[in-house]
Amino acid sequence: TTFMAYMGLMQQYHKSFSKANGDNPVQQAIDALKSHGDRVDDFYDEFQEYKDMEDMQ
């Protein structure tokens, strides 16, 4: 579900900040948020009635 995908991204987001290795946590967080945005867009594409309810164009 979209909610589960969101929770998975939040876990990745928090993990990226708690890692003390050579990874770039800021970039990982940005990538995670971009990925989440894509999933939200997909969700709205699949559920046009939600878009209509929220009066989104």
PDB file of C-alpha atoms in Angstrom:
ATOM      1  CA  THR A   1       0.000   0.000   0.000  1.00  0.00           C
ATOM      2  CA  THR A   2       1.009   3.629  -0.286  1.00  0.00           C
ATOM      3  CA  PHE A   3       1.159   3.888   3.511  1.00  0.00           C
ATOM      4  CA  MET A   4       3.585   0.953   3.753  1.00  0.00           C
ATOM      5  CA  ALA A   5       5.758   2.456   1.013  1.00  0.00           C
ATOM      6  CA  TYR A   6       5.769   5.720   2.950  1.00  0.00           C
ATOM      7  CA  MET A   7       6.790   3.964   6.186  1.00  0.00           C
ATOM      8  CA  GLY A   8       9.615   2.171   4.384  1.00  0.00           C
ATOM      9  CA  LEU A   9      10.898   5.479   3.045  1.00  0.00           C
ATOM     10  CA  MET A  10      10.766   7.050   6.507  1.00  0.00           C
ATOM     11  CA  GLN A  11      12.834   4.141   7.852  1.00  0.00           C
ATOM     12  CA  GLN A  12      15.415   4.687   5.097  1.00  0.00           C
ATOM     13  CA  TYR A  13      15.364   8.421   5.804  1.00  0.00           C
ATOM     14  CA  HIS A  14      16.086   7.947   9.517  1.00  0.00           C
ATOM     15  CA  LYS A  15      18.689   5.254   8.848  1.00  0.00           C
ATOM     16  CA  SER A  16      20.523   7.558   6.464  1.00  0.00           C
ATOM     17  CA  PHE A  17      20.909  10.141   9.223  1.00  0.00           C
ATOM     18  CA  SER A  18      22.011   7.629  11.870  1.00  0.00           C
ATOM     19  CA  LYS A  19      24.743   6.043   9.700  1.00  0.00           C
ATOM     20  CA  ALA A  20      28.238   7.198  10.597  1.00  0.00           C
ATOM     21  CA  ASN A  21      29.913   5.764   7.485  1.00  0.00           C
ATOM     22  CA  GLY A  22      30.964   7.391   4.223  1.00  0.00           C
ATOM     23  CA  ASP A  23      27.488   7.628   2.719  1.00  0.00           C
ATOM     24  CA  ASN A  24      25.974  11.031   2.050  1.00  0.00           C
ATOM     25  CA  PRO A  25      22.866  11.092   4.282  1.00  0.00           C
ATOM     26  CA  VAL A  26      21.527  14.336   2.843  1.00  0.00           C
ATOM     27  CA  GLN A  27      21.558  12.979  -0.710  1.00  0.00           C
ATOM     28  CA  GLN A  28      20.000   9.712   0.453  1.00  0.00           C
ATOM     29  CA  ALA A  29      17.228  11.658   2.171  1.00  0.00           C
ATOM     30  CA  ILE A  30      16.644  13.750  -0.954  1.00  0.00           C
ATOM     31  CA  ASP A  31      16.483  10.592  -3.086  1.00  0.00           C
ATOM     32  CA  ALA A  32      14.049   9.001  -0.623  1.00  0.00           C
ATOM     33  CA  LEU A  33      11.812  12.059  -0.663  1.00  0.00           C
ATOM     34  CA  LYS A  34      11.889  12.222  -4.483  1.00  0.00           C
ATOM     35  CA  SER A  35      10.986   8.550  -4.633  1.00  0.00           C
ATOM     36  CA  HIS A  36       8.133   9.161  -2.197  1.00  0.00           C
ATOM     37  CA  GLY A  37       6.883  12.048  -4.336  1.00  0.00           C
ATOM     38  CA  ASP A  38       6.839   9.767  -7.380  1.00  0.00           C
ATOM     39  CA  ARG A  39       4.818   7.202  -5.442  1.00  0.00           C
ATOM     40  CA  VAL A  40       2.315   9.842  -4.327  1.00  0.00           C
ATOM     41  CA  ASP A  41       1.927  10.940  -7.959  1.00  0.00           C
ATOM     42  CA  ASP A  42       1.367   7.311  -8.987  1.00  0.00           C
ATOM     43  CA  PHE A  43      -1.226   6.944  -6.235  1.00  0.00           C
ATOM     44  CA  TYR A  44      -3.168   9.952  -7.491  1.00  0.00           C
ATOM     45  CA  ASP A  45      -2.878   8.766 -11.102  1.00  0.00           C
ATOM     46  CA  GLU A  46      -4.456   5.456 -10.079  1.00  0.00           C
ATOM     47  CA  PHE A  47      -7.174   7.025  -7.917  1.00  0.00           C
ATOM     48  CA  GLN A  48      -8.615   9.914  -9.890  1.00  0.00           C
ATOM     49  CA  GLU A  49     -11.556  10.193  -7.482  1.00  0.00           C
ATOM     50  CA  TYR A  50      -9.198  11.146  -4.641  1.00  0.00           C
ATOM     51  CA  LYS A  51      -7.806  13.897  -6.830  1.00  0.00           C
ATOM     52  CA  ASP A  52     -11.338  15.093  -7.528  1.00  0.00           C
ATOM     53  CA  MET A  53     -12.238  15.001  -3.830  1.00  0.00           C
ATOM     54  CA  GLU A  54      -9.207  17.071  -2.892  1.00  0.00           C
ATOM     55  CA  ASP A  55      -9.913  19.448  -5.775  1.00  0.00           C
ATOM     56  CA  MET A  56      -6.488  18.933  -7.321  1.00  0.00           C
ATOM     57  CA  GLN A  57      -5.858  19.634 -10.979  1.00  0.00           C
TER      58      GLN A  57
END
